[in-house]
Tab-separated table of C-alpha atoms and ligand atoms in Angstrom:
chain	number	residue	atom	x	y	z
A	6	UNK	CA	-37.210	-10.259	24.564
A	7	UNK	CA	-39.610	-9.246	21.727
A	8	UNK	CA	-39.480	-11.054	18.262
A	9	UNK	CA	-41.537	-9.639	15.685
A	10	UNK	CA	-41.463	-10.768	11.705
A	11	UNK	CA	-39.878	-9.069	10.054
A	12	UNK	CA	-37.706	-8.064	6.822
A	13	UNK	CA	-34.862	-11.138	6.706
A	14	UNK	CA	-31.165	-10.137	6.639
A	15	UNK	CA	-30.324	-10.835	2.939
A	16	UNK	CA	-26.277	-11.070	1.950
A	17	UNK	CA	-25.646	-9.632	-1.075
A	18	UNK	CA	-24.531	-11.682	-3.668
A	19	UNK	CA	-21.508	-10.879	-6.007
A	20	UNK	CA	-22.955	-7.429	-7.925
A	21	UNK	CA	-22.028	-7.925	-11.672
A	22	UNK	CA	-19.385	-4.752	-12.446
A	23	UNK	CA	-18.131	-4.145	-15.343
A	24	UNK	CA	-15.843	-0.820	-14.708
A	25	UNK	CA	-13.581	-2.468	-17.772
A	26	UNK	CA	-14.849	-4.320	-20.717
A	27	UNK	CA	-13.669	-8.085	-19.779
A	28	UNK	CA	-14.640	-9.215	-23.585
A	29	UNK	CA	-11.942	-7.052	-25.237
A	30	UNK	CA	-8.267	-8.722	-25.783
A	31	UNK	CA	-5.835	-6.120	-24.063
A	32	UNK	CA	-2.341	-6.342	-24.446
A	33	UNK	CA	0.418	-4.641	-22.074
A	34	UNK	CA	4.261	-4.793	-21.222
A	35	UNK	CA	4.240	-6.528	-17.766
A	36	UNK	CA	8.451	-5.374	-17.117
A	37	UNK	CA	9.781	-1.815	-16.706
A	38	UNK	CA	9.632	0.531	-19.963
A	39	UNK	CA	13.424	0.852	-21.073
A	40	UNK	CA	16.070	-0.923	-22.220
A	41	UNK	CA	16.591	-4.500	-20.980
A	42	UNK	CA	17.527	-7.867	-21.850
A	43	UNK	CA	13.825	-8.944	-22.004
A	44	UNK	CA	10.968	-7.609	-21.649
A	45	UNK	CA	7.264	-9.278	-21.360
A	46	UNK	CA	4.357	-8.401	-23.216
A	47	UNK	CA	1.493	-9.809	-21.375
A	48	UNK	CA	-2.242	-10.341	-23.330
A	49	UNK	CA	-5.399	-11.898	-22.194
A	50	UNK	CA	-8.922	-12.490	-23.593
A	51	UNK	CA	-11.075	-14.648	-25.387
A	52	UNK	CA	-9.560	-15.860	-28.780
A	53	UNK	CA	-5.964	-14.045	-28.303
A	54	UNK	CA	-4.263	-17.794	-29.486
A	55	UNK	CA	-6.071	-17.661	-32.551
A	56	UNK	CA	-5.454	-13.677	-33.177
A	57	UNK	CA	-2.104	-14.166	-32.224
A	58	UNK	CA	-1.607	-16.908	-35.363
A	59	UNK	CA	-0.821	-14.602	-37.923
A	60	UNK	CA	1.894	-12.981	-36.254
A	61	UNK	CA	3.937	-16.317	-35.391
A	62	UNK	CA	6.411	-17.701	-37.622
A	63	UNK	CA	4.497	-20.934	-35.937
A	64	UNK	CA	0.700	-20.636	-36.568
A	65	UNK	CA	-0.103	-24.637	-36.738
A	66	UNK	CA	2.118	-25.015	-33.649
A	67	UNK	CA	0.869	-22.221	-31.575
A	68	UNK	CA	-2.849	-22.968	-32.603
A	69	UNK	CA	-2.320	-26.688	-31.119
A	70	UNK	CA	-0.277	-25.635	-27.941
A	71	UNK	CA	-1.056	-27.092	-24.806
A	72	UNK	CA	-1.791	-24.607	-21.758
A	73	UNK	CA	1.438	-23.578	-20.005
A	74	UNK	CA	3.922	-24.444	-22.832
A	75	UNK	CA	6.573	-22.714	-24.246
A	76	UNK	CA	6.738	-21.831	-28.304
A	77	UNK	CA	10.089	-20.642	-29.898
A	78	UNK	CA	9.703	-18.940	-32.844
A	79	UNK	CA	9.531	-15.856	-34.953
A	80	UNK	CA	6.989	-12.568	-34.675
A	81	UNK	CA	6.207	-11.554	-37.909
A	82	UNK	CA	5.226	-8.860	-39.801
A	83	UNK	CA	1.985	-10.725	-41.537
A	84	UNK	CA	1.901	-8.034	-44.640
A	85	UNK	CA	5.467	-7.999	-45.487
A	86	UNK	CA	6.388	-11.271	-43.789
A	87	UNK	CA	9.196	-9.868	-42.473
A	88	UNK	CA	10.692	-10.917	-38.808
A	89	UNK	CA	10.172	-8.331	-36.337
A	90	UNK	CA	11.981	-9.952	-32.943
A	91	UNK	CA	12.474	-13.637	-31.729
A	92	UNK	CA	10.593	-14.416	-29.293
A	93	UNK	CA	9.266	-17.143	-26.578
A	94	UNK	CA	5.521	-16.983	-26.292
A	95	UNK	CA	4.116	-18.861	-23.226
A	96	UNK	CA	0.322	-19.938	-23.814
A	97	UNK	CA	-2.285	-20.412	-20.846
A	98	UNK	CA	-5.431	-21.915	-21.995
A	99	UNK	CA	-8.750	-20.504	-20.593
A	100	UNK	CA	-9.576	-21.134	-16.757
A	101	UNK	CA	-5.530	-20.967	-16.089
A	102	UNK	CA	-2.961	-18.505	-15.852
A	103	UNK	CA	-2.990	-14.934	-13.936
A	104	UNK	CA	-6.180	-13.617	-15.267
A	105	UNK	CA	-8.112	-16.967	-15.748
A	106	UNK	CA	-8.816	-16.360	-19.192
A	107	UNK	CA	-6.905	-17.825	-22.054
A	108	UNK	CA	-3.779	-15.783	-22.169
A	109	UNK	CA	-0.412	-15.737	-23.896
A	110	UNK	CA	3.043	-13.944	-23.013
A	111	UNK	CA	5.410	-12.792	-25.085
A	112	UNK	CA	8.934	-13.009	-24.251
A	113	UNK	CA	10.770	-10.555	-26.363
A	114	UNK	CA	13.967	-8.292	-26.538
A	115	UNK	CA	13.809	-5.136	-24.172
A	116	UNK	CA	14.270	-2.790	-27.025
A	117	UNK	CA	11.694	0.234	-26.921
A	118	UNK	CA	11.446	0.371	-30.572
A	119	UNK	CA	11.201	-3.266	-30.731
A	120	UNK	CA	8.117	-3.377	-28.334
A	121	UNK	CA	6.702	-0.366	-29.925
A	122	UNK	CA	6.396	-2.448	-33.338
A	123	UNK	CA	5.063	-5.715	-31.660
A	124	UNK	CA	2.445	-3.419	-30.236
A	125	UNK	CA	1.164	-1.869	-33.720
A	126	UNK	CA	0.743	-5.149	-34.403
A	127	UNK	CA	-1.623	-6.982	-31.845
A	128	UNK	CA	-3.043	-3.266	-32.764
A	129	UNK	CA	-3.473	-4.034	-36.398
A	130	UNK	CA	-5.208	-7.538	-35.224
A	131	UNK	CA	-8.037	-6.251	-32.765
A	132	UNK	CA	-6.461	-6.268	-29.821
A	133	UNK	CA	-6.525	-2.634	-27.127
A	134	UNK	CA	-3.780	-1.666	-24.992
A	135	UNK	CA	-4.632	-2.532	-21.263
A	136	UNK	CA	-5.984	0.110	-18.798
A	137	UNK	CA	-4.111	0.530	-15.513
A	138	UNK	CA	-4.818	-3.012	-13.049
A	139	UNK	CA	-7.140	-4.869	-15.841
A	140	UNK	CA	-5.205	-8.171	-15.847
A	141	UNK	CA	-5.711	-8.247	-11.926
A	142	UNK	CA	-9.228	-6.937	-12.573
A	143	UNK	CA	-10.200	-9.693	-15.042
A	144	UNK	CA	-8.582	-12.552	-12.258
A	145	UNK	CA	-10.855	-10.677	-9.732
A	146	UNK	CA	-13.642	-10.886	-11.807
A	147	UNK	CA	-12.857	-14.638	-12.935
A	148	UNK	CA	-13.278	-15.649	-9.072
A	149	UNK	CA	-9.226	-15.936	-9.536
A	150	UNK	CA	-8.377	-13.787	-6.410
A	151	UNK	CA	-10.342	-12.122	-4.031
A	152	UNK	CA	-10.380	-7.695	-3.341
A	153	UNK	CA	-7.871	-8.796	-0.161
A	154	UNK	CA	-5.289	-10.783	-2.409
A	155	UNK	CA	-5.298	-7.901	-5.582
A	156	UNK	CA	-4.861	-4.907	-3.505
A	157	UNK	CA	-1.736	-7.432	-1.811
A	158	UNK	CA	-0.333	-7.844	-5.490
A	159	UNK	CA	-0.072	-4.116	-5.958
A	160	UNK	CA	1.259	-3.654	-2.409
A	161	UNK	CA	3.948	-6.321	-3.284
A	162	UNK	CA	4.649	-4.622	-6.557
A	163	UNK	CA	5.076	-1.127	-4.477
A	164	UNK	CA	7.074	-2.268	-1.352
A	165	UNK	CA	9.868	-0.684	-0.288
A	166	UNK	CA	11.008	-2.966	2.049
A	167	UNK	CA	11.666	-6.700	2.868
A	168	UNK	CA	9.347	-6.646	5.711
A	169	UNK	CA	6.409	-4.814	3.873
A	170	UNK	CA	7.395	-7.341	0.799
A	171	UNK	CA	6.986	-10.499	2.869
A	172	UNK	CA	3.995	-8.882	5.029
A	173	UNK	CA	1.908	-8.193	1.510
A	174	UNK	CA	3.188	-12.026	0.354
A	175	UNK	CA	1.261	-13.324	3.140
A	176	UNK	CA	-1.641	-11.203	1.956
A	177	UNK	CA	-1.587	-12.294	-1.175
A	178	UNK	CA	-1.173	-16.199	0.247
A	179	UNK	CA	-4.534	-15.050	1.658
A	180	UNK	CA	-4.264	-14.818	5.109
A	181	UNK	CA	-6.665	-11.621	5.657
A	182	UNK	CA	-8.879	-13.654	3.530
A	183	UNK	CA	-9.226	-16.657	5.619
A	184	UNK	CA	-9.345	-14.441	9.008
A	185	UNK	CA	-11.969	-11.797	7.467
A	186	UNK	CA	-14.149	-15.524	6.391
A	187	UNK	CA	-13.708	-17.061	10.169
A	188	UNK	CA	-15.052	-13.511	11.276
A	189	UNK	CA	-17.635	-13.462	8.642
A	190	UNK	CA	-18.382	-16.980	9.350
A	191	UNK	CA	-18.769	-15.934	13.091
A	192	UNK	CA	-21.436	-13.222	12.854
A	193	UNK	CA	-23.075	-15.391	9.738
A	194	UNK	CA	-23.582	-17.923	13.211
A	195	UNK	CA	-25.469	-14.656	15.172
A	196	UNK	CA	-27.802	-13.903	11.540
A	197	UNK	CA	-29.146	-17.566	11.306
A	198	UNK	CA	-29.869	-17.951	14.786
A	199	UNK	CA	-31.842	-14.057	14.732
A	200	UNK	CA	-33.030	-15.109	11.402
A	201	UNK	CA	-34.551	-18.029	13.193
A	202	UNK	CA	-36.263	-16.217	15.608
A	203	UNK	CA	-37.983	-14.044	13.226
A	204	UNK	CA	-39.063	-16.778	11.700
A	205	UNK	CA	-40.994	-17.849	14.547
A	206	UNK	CA	-43.997	-16.243	15.962
A	207	UNK	CA	-43.525	-14.600	19.574
A	208	UNK	CA	-45.189	-17.135	21.315
A	209	UNK	CA	-43.080	-20.170	20.076
A	210	UNK	CA	-40.011	-18.544	21.578
A	211	UNK	CA	-39.147	-18.889	24.801
A	212	UNK	CA	-37.913	-15.465	26.538
A	213	UNK	CA	-34.943	-17.231	27.846
A	214	UNK	CA	-33.154	-17.652	24.435
A	215	UNK	CA	-29.839	-15.721	24.956
A	216	UNK	CA	-28.541	-13.623	22.566
A	217	UNK	CA	-24.847	-14.466	21.765
A	218	UNK	CA	-23.440	-11.531	23.253
A	219	UNK	CA	-19.882	-13.095	23.106
A	220	UNK	CA	-19.596	-14.319	19.661
A	221	UNK	CA	-20.322	-10.943	18.616
A	222	UNK	CA	-18.296	-9.400	21.018
A	223	UNK	CA	-15.608	-11.876	19.991
A	224	UNK	CA	-15.904	-11.275	16.487
A	225	UNK	CA	-15.480	-7.354	17.185
A	226	UNK	CA	-12.392	-7.951	19.458
A	227	UNK	CA	-10.802	-9.669	15.922
A	228	UNK	CA	-11.638	-7.260	13.773
A	229	UNK	CA	-10.264	-4.435	16.200
A	230	UNK	CA	-6.977	-6.917	16.766
A	231	UNK	CA	-6.587	-5.996	12.817
A	232	UNK	CA	-7.685	-2.252	12.484
A	233	UNK	CA	-5.198	-1.492	15.152
A	234	UNK	CA	-2.045	-2.832	13.060
A	235	UNK	CA	-3.177	-0.330	9.751
A	236	UNK	CA	-0.876	2.539	11.461
A	237	UNK	CA	2.252	-0.203	11.297
A	238	UNK	CA	1.194	-1.451	8.073
A	239	UNK	CA	1.205	2.096	6.386
A	240	UNK	CA	4.163	2.880	8.019
A	241	UNK	CA	5.869	-0.101	6.596
A	242	UNK	CA	4.454	0.178	3.599
A	243	UNK	CA	4.126	3.524	2.787
A	244	UNK	CA	6.899	4.444	4.578
A	245	UNK	CA	7.482	8.460	6.550
A	246	UNK	CA	9.158	11.412	5.732
A	247	UNK	CA	12.346	12.461	7.634
A	248	UNK	CA	13.050	15.889	7.218
A	249	UNK	CA	16.463	17.481	8.585
A	250	UNK	CA	16.557	20.666	9.302
A	251	UNK	CA	18.251	23.397	11.749
A	252	UNK	CA	20.586	26.713	11.162
A	253	UNK	CA	22.922	26.542	8.597
A	254	UNK	CA	26.384	24.838	9.017
A	255	UNK	CA	24.739	22.614	11.646
A	256	UNK	CA	25.970	19.822	9.633
A	257	UNK	CA	22.844	18.503	8.304
A	258	UNK	CA	24.232	17.612	4.963
A	259	UNK	CA	26.975	15.376	7.043
A	260	UNK	CA	23.935	13.364	8.890
A	261	UNK	CA	21.917	12.926	5.592
A	262	UNK	CA	24.823	11.291	4.068
A	263	UNK	CA	25.362	9.573	7.547
A	264	UNK	CA	22.175	7.890	7.009
A	265	UNK	CA	22.163	7.364	3.408
A	266	UNK	CA	25.344	5.570	3.502
A	267	UNK	CA	26.747	7.805	0.675
A	268	UNK	CA	28.041	11.467	-0.603
A	269	UNK	CA	24.888	12.648	-1.815
A	270	UNK	CA	24.719	15.879	-0.582
A	271	UNK	CA	27.793	18.565	-0.454
A	272	UNK	CA	28.860	19.414	2.755
A	273	UNK	CA	31.365	22.439	3.321
A	274	UNK	CA	32.031	24.821	5.792
A	275	UNK	CA	29.848	27.696	4.101
A	276	UNK	CA	27.067	28.559	5.189
A	277	UNK	CA	24.097	28.066	2.673
A	278	UNK	CA	25.298	25.037	1.287
A	279	UNK	CA	22.534	23.091	0.493
A	280	UNK	CA	19.975	25.992	-1.437
A	281	UNK	CA	17.000	23.852	-2.603
A	282	UNK	CA	15.882	20.738	-0.852
A	283	UNK	CA	17.409	17.165	-1.702
A	284	UNK	CA	15.309	13.827	-1.504
A	285	UNK	CA	16.348	10.334	-1.104
A	286	UNK	CA	15.202	6.793	-0.085
A	287	UNK	CA	16.838	4.870	2.319
A	288	UNK	CA	15.227	2.109	4.808
A	289	UNK	CA	15.650	2.248	8.438
A	290	UNK	CA	15.076	-0.905	9.924
A	291	UNK	CA	12.318	-2.219	7.659
A	292	UNK	CA	10.877	1.212	7.387
A	293	UNK	CA	11.254	2.954	4.043
A	294	UNK	CA	12.490	6.456	4.874
A	295	UNK	CA	11.892	9.246	2.132
A	296	UNK	CA	14.520	11.422	3.329
A	297	UNK	CA	15.181	15.368	2.925
A	298	UNK	CA	18.086	17.662	3.346
A	299	UNK	CA	16.974	20.881	3.369
A	300	UNK	CA	18.378	24.576	3.552
A	301	UNK	CA	19.333	25.942	6.191
A	302	UNK	CA	17.056	28.315	8.359
A	303	UNK	CA	18.385	31.969	8.376
A	304	UNK	CA	17.486	35.191	7.788
A	305	UNK	CA	18.520	35.916	3.893
A	306	UNK	CA	18.317	38.782	1.910
A	307	UNK	CA	19.023	36.204	-1.264
A	308	UNK	CA	15.927	35.666	-3.313
A	309	UNK	CA	16.603	31.518	-4.170
A	310	UNK	CA	18.033	31.264	-0.325
A	311	UNK	CA	14.641	32.423	1.032
A	312	UNK	CA	12.606	30.039	-1.675
A	313	UNK	CA	14.615	27.339	-0.723
A	314	UNK	CA	13.847	27.934	3.114
A	315	UNK	CA	10.176	28.690	2.180
A	316	UNK	CA	10.492	25.005	0.545
A	317	UNK	CA	12.300	23.876	4.090
A	318	UNK	CA	8.930	25.144	5.508
A	319	UNK	CA	6.903	23.460	3.754
A	320	UNK	CA	8.316	19.954	4.070
A	321	UNK	CA	8.523	20.354	7.596
A	322	UNK	CA	4.915	20.939	7.271
A	323	UNK	CA	4.868	17.259	6.075
A	324	UNK	CA	7.121	15.242	7.711
A	325	UNK	CA	6.556	12.422	9.822
A	326	UNK	CA	9.401	13.287	11.832
A	327	UNK	CA	11.668	16.120	11.818
A	328	UNK	CA	15.676	16.285	12.898
A	329	UNK	CA	16.007	19.657	13.853
A	330	UNK	CA	20.089	19.909	13.906
A	331	UNK	CA	22.164	22.249	15.999
A	332	UNK	CA	26.319	23.197	16.303
A	333	UNK	CA	26.577	22.200	19.945
A	334	UNK	CA	29.820	24.514	20.122
A	335	UNK	CA	27.469	27.447	19.116
A	336	UNK	CA	24.279	26.740	21.531
A	337	UNK	CA	23.098	26.155	25.340
A	338	UNK	CA	20.142	25.684	27.042
A	339	UNK	CA	19.034	29.059	26.948
A	340	UNK	CA	19.583	29.846	23.031
A	341	UNK	CA	18.096	26.320	21.697
A	342	UNK	CA	14.379	28.494	23.039
A	343	UNK	CA	14.377	30.480	19.908
A	344	UNK	CA	13.353	27.078	18.311
A	345	UNK	CA	10.957	26.800	20.315
A	346	UNK	CA	7.750	26.403	17.482
A	347	UNK	CA	9.948	22.974	16.458
A	348	UNK	CA	10.843	21.886	20.028
A	349	UNK	CA	7.176	21.715	21.343
A	350	UNK	CA	6.154	19.451	17.853
A	351	UNK	CA	5.931	16.069	18.983
A	352	UNK	CA	7.261	14.704	15.549
A	353	UNK	CA	10.910	16.594	16.284
A	354	UNK	CA	14.149	15.453	17.615
A	355	UNK	CA	16.711	17.565	18.669
A	356	UNK	CA	19.920	16.945	17.260
A	357	UNK	CA	23.184	18.308	19.050
A	358	UNK	CA	26.024	18.080	16.741
A	359	UNK	CA	29.639	18.787	16.473
A	360	UNK	CA	30.211	17.291	20.025
A	361	UNK	CA	33.615	16.444	18.890
A	362	UNK	CA	34.150	19.917	19.149
A	363	UNK	CA	32.804	21.214	22.171
A	364	UNK	CA	33.007	19.673	26.023
A	365	UNK	CA	29.933	22.379	26.975
A	366	UNK	CA	26.654	19.670	28.167
A	367	UNK	CA	24.016	19.333	24.891
A	368	UNK	CA	20.688	20.605	25.737
A	369	UNK	CA	17.906	18.853	27.452
A	370	UNK	CA	16.782	16.317	25.870
A	371	UNK	CA	18.625	16.410	22.615
A	372	UNK	CA	20.701	13.959	21.191
A	373	UNK	CA	24.438	14.226	21.068
A	374	UNK	CA	26.279	13.757	18.078
A	375	UNK	CA	29.227	13.900	15.906
A	376	UNK	CA	28.009	13.236	12.358
A	377	UNK	CA	31.410	13.939	11.202
A	378	UNK	CA	32.692	11.019	13.396
A	379	UNK	CA	29.499	8.813	13.645
A	380	UNK	CA	29.298	9.260	17.409
A	381	UNK	CA	25.822	9.042	18.936
A	382	UNK	CA	24.750	8.083	15.695
A	383	UNK	CA	23.318	4.420	16.814
A	384	UNK	CA	21.785	5.718	19.173
A	385	UNK	CA	19.878	8.436	17.299
A	386	UNK	CA	19.048	6.364	14.736
A	387	UNK	CA	17.559	3.964	17.306
A	388	UNK	CA	15.567	6.883	18.687
A	389	UNK	CA	14.406	7.594	15.062
A	390	UNK	CA	13.049	4.176	14.459
A	391	UNK	CA	11.252	4.200	18.372
A	392	UNK	CA	9.626	7.515	17.111
A	393	UNK	CA	8.266	6.518	13.792
A	394	UNK	CA	6.837	3.316	15.021
A	395	UNK	CA	5.188	5.049	18.309
A	396	UNK	CA	6.790	1.931	20.574
A	397	UNK	CA	4.403	-0.608	18.444
A	398	UNK	CA	6.167	-4.004	18.183
A	399	UNK	CA	8.271	-4.048	14.651
A	400	UNK	CA	6.071	-7.321	13.171
A	401	UNK	CA	7.796	-10.115	12.141
A	402	UNK	CA	7.544	-10.678	8.784
A	403	UNK	CA	4.512	-13.616	9.476
A	404	UNK	CA	2.246	-11.456	10.951
A	405	UNK	CA	-1.081	-10.064	9.833
A	406	UNK	CA	-0.694	-6.766	8.938
A	407	UNK	CA	-2.927	-4.328	7.175
A	408	UNK	CA	-1.802	-1.355	4.889
A	409	UNK	CA	-5.046	-0.454	2.608
A	410	UNK	CA	-7.109	2.652	3.785
A	411	UNK	CA	-9.812	0.824	2.460
A	412	UNK	CA	-9.268	-2.225	4.468
A	413	UNK	CA	-9.164	-0.142	7.427
A	414	UNK	CA	-12.645	2.057	6.262
A	415	UNK	CA	-14.490	-1.673	5.602
A	416	UNK	CA	-13.016	-2.742	9.296
A	417	UNK	CA	-14.061	-0.041	10.964
A	418	UNK	CA	-17.416	0.065	9.481
A	419	UNK	CA	-18.226	-3.189	10.540
A	420	UNK	CA	-16.630	-3.155	14.213
A	421	UNK	CA	-18.978	0.092	14.450
A	422	UNK	CA	-22.073	-1.867	13.427
A	423	UNK	CA	-21.392	-4.715	15.629
A	424	UNK	CA	-20.840	-2.422	18.433
A	425	UNK	CA	-24.551	-1.140	17.797
A	426	UNK	CA	-25.998	-4.692	17.251
A	427	UNK	CA	-24.663	-5.609	20.803
A	428	UNK	CA	-25.760	-2.301	22.200
A	429	UNK	CA	-29.260	-2.641	20.596
A	430	UNK	CA	-29.794	-6.215	22.067
A	431	UNK	CA	-28.762	-5.453	25.458
A	432	UNK	CA	-31.442	-2.897	25.093
A	433	UNK	CA	-33.750	-5.615	24.296
A	434	UNK	CA	-35.051	-3.827	21.221
A	435	UNK	CA	-37.056	-5.749	18.503
A	436	UNK	CA	-34.360	-8.413	16.625
A	437	UNK	CA	-35.357	-7.061	12.981
A	438	UNK	CA	-33.389	-4.026	14.105
A	439	UNK	CA	-30.728	-5.675	15.257
A	440	UNK	CA	-30.613	-7.870	12.495
A	441	UNK	CA	-29.844	-4.594	10.433
A	442	UNK	CA	-26.803	-4.154	12.518
A	443	UNK	CA	-25.712	-7.057	11.495
A	444	UNK	CA	-26.150	-7.204	8.053
A	445	UNK	CA	-24.536	-4.050	7.811
A	446	UNK	CA	-21.385	-5.332	9.204
A	447	UNK	CA	-21.517	-8.326	7.005
A	448	UNK	CA	-21.717	-6.263	4.155
A	449	UNK	CA	-18.859	-3.853	5.482
A	450	UNK	CA	-16.737	-7.690	5.707
A	451	UNK	CA	-17.777	-8.844	2.156
A	452	UNK	CA	-16.651	-5.237	0.439
A	453	UNK	CA	-13.479	-6.046	2.132
A	454	UNK	CA	-13.145	-9.074	0.106
A	455	UNK	CA	-15.041	-8.393	-2.547
A	456	UNK	CA	-17.811	-10.588	-2.583
A	457	UNK	CA	-20.037	-7.371	-2.702
A	458	UNK	CA	-18.553	-4.590	-4.556
A	459	UNK	CA	-19.540	-1.570	-6.215
A	460	UNK	CA	-18.167	0.047	-8.908
A	461	UNK	CA	-16.410	3.123	-7.086
A	462	UNK	CA	-14.556	0.226	-4.401
A	463	UNK	CA	-13.183	-1.267	-7.681
A	464	UNK	CA	-12.043	1.787	-9.109
A	465	UNK	CA	-10.510	2.703	-5.879
A	466	UNK	CA	-8.660	-0.227	-6.018
A	467	UNK	CA	-7.780	-0.567	-9.686
A	468	UNK	CA	-6.789	3.024	-10.725
A	469	UNK	CA	-3.691	2.579	-8.404
A	470	UNK	CA	-2.319	-0.774	-10.420
A	471	UNK	CA	-0.053	-0.395	-12.964
A	472	UNK	CA	-0.847	-0.573	-16.765
A	473	UNK	CA	0.211	-4.435	-16.974
A	474	UNK	CA	-0.647	-5.463	-13.917
B	513	GTP	N1	34.043	18.692	13.720
B	513	GTP	C1	33.008	18.674	13.540
B	513	GTP	N2	32.260	18.762	11.977
B	513	GTP	C2	31.178	18.421	11.430
B	513	GTP	C3	30.239	17.844	12.239
B	513	GTP	N3	29.472	17.578	11.351
B	513	GTP	C4	29.451	18.641	10.375
B	513	GTP	N4	30.966	19.094	10.725
B	513	GTP	C5	31.112	20.303	9.523
B	513	GTP	O1	30.159	21.305	9.392
B	513	GTP	C6	30.262	22.104	8.079
B	513	GTP	C7	28.747	22.144	7.801
B	513	GTP	O2	28.384	21.020	7.737
B	513	GTP	P1	27.385	20.911	6.490
B	513	GTP	O3	26.975	18.880	6.646
B	513	GTP	O4	27.455	21.068	4.890
B	513	GTP	O5	25.842	21.785	7.293
B	513	GTP	P2	24.714	21.891	6.473
B	513	GTP	O6	23.786	22.193	7.692
B	513	GTP	O7	24.121	21.165	5.511
B	513	GTP	O8	25.095	23.284	6.078
B	513	GTP	P3	24.159	24.311	5.348
B	513	GTP	O9	24.129	23.339	3.791
B	513	GTP	O10	24.955	24.946	5.146
B	513	GTP	O11	23.011	24.690	5.660
B	513	GTP	C8	31.288	21.053	7.625
B	513	GTP	O12	32.637	21.761	7.262
B	513	GTP	C9	31.536	19.665	8.148
B	513	GTP	O13	32.508	18.833	8.199
B	513	GTP	C10	30.886	17.239	13.476
B	513	GTP	O14	30.381	16.426	14.042
B	513	GTP	N5	31.878	17.322	13.772
B	514	MG	MG1	23.507	21.325	3.752
């Protein structure tokens, strides 16, 4: 092996990024906009307790309050001294609480006009409305959480099923962070060995110093194992689009209602009952599903119906799964071929409906169903889940699964760099060249947790948050 003295690998420290100004005092409604018994307004920033004092009926008590105490009192309009709302104020002193800054949470009544007048007062004392994700951004900037946890916060808030909620909760608890740290340590050990070699002149190192291929390959295996969970994580996190399509009167709306367990769509014996598509959410075995009932496909001269059919085709192009429904009393193996373009689509399941009305054998490969009686429904449902999960196992709530495309990209980046590092080392190329690839892998892993983070990355993450989080 040829050892040369060369540039050392430098692991970048956290860059100072200020997408948002962290000096201001910010406020936002942490609960949903709307009428509710209680609403919570979050305030964060140095000096926020002092700034709130003129608006609170018990300014001295507020000023003297310890961290994590709750005060009962009125918010008042300082100009006219009239109460705006009766509230509970929770105080978090510097270094505590969600953002790691001095912060306050006001629990007030959930009335929109009431909240608006509180906001007006907060603005008057020099606070400003928070941008999306700004509280979590501050928590990240103050080292309260790394990026995998920050993303988990958003994934929890937006989770659509209990399973995706519990998977995201695992990431919030730091499971993903710990695994990435372990892999990073593994790569770092190789890096320090390489650095050591680079520090010595060629003659000081014996040729027989073994390059730790096994350690790098092991790190790559662990990264790849995590990468392979992405499709599953995305499915359970974001969910899938399932479109019911087929000829008019085939029973699409009947099946739609059966899947939703409610009478959502109008069912009638009239052909062309459903003219526009109907969308509804449901959960299939932990998978959040957006289900679409569509206008039946047929030749029509009716402009509205044609528009409905055009929309059906658009939905079909975006679907993850298509249930092509045919009326079994009207079809046989040959007539089915008119739907060839759909049947050849790997996303398509052929549903052979109204089996209660006919003794004809169902078409080859189809799923016989009586949507009216529910016969065959369980088998069809299982097949839908099987197709959606592409035979991957359903994760248990404790599994470590990623669902962020950003995390997938960084892992892929790290994995590719490790592959190159191993290949270069096998070719016995100079260690400083190998070192560059190792640095790249470390950089990608560091970006994943936010140890190194550019404005772009932070923007990509926090801009997707809602205001108040
Ligand atoms: N016997 C029997 N009737 C069914 C079955 N499924 C649906 N039907 C009836 O078939 C008719 C059409 O059902 P829909 O669910 O409205 O059919 P669709 O495909 O939504 O029809 P369009 O909206 O017009 O495209 C209704 O009278 C249903 O009650 C079934 O499995 N067996
Ligand atoms: Mg219908």
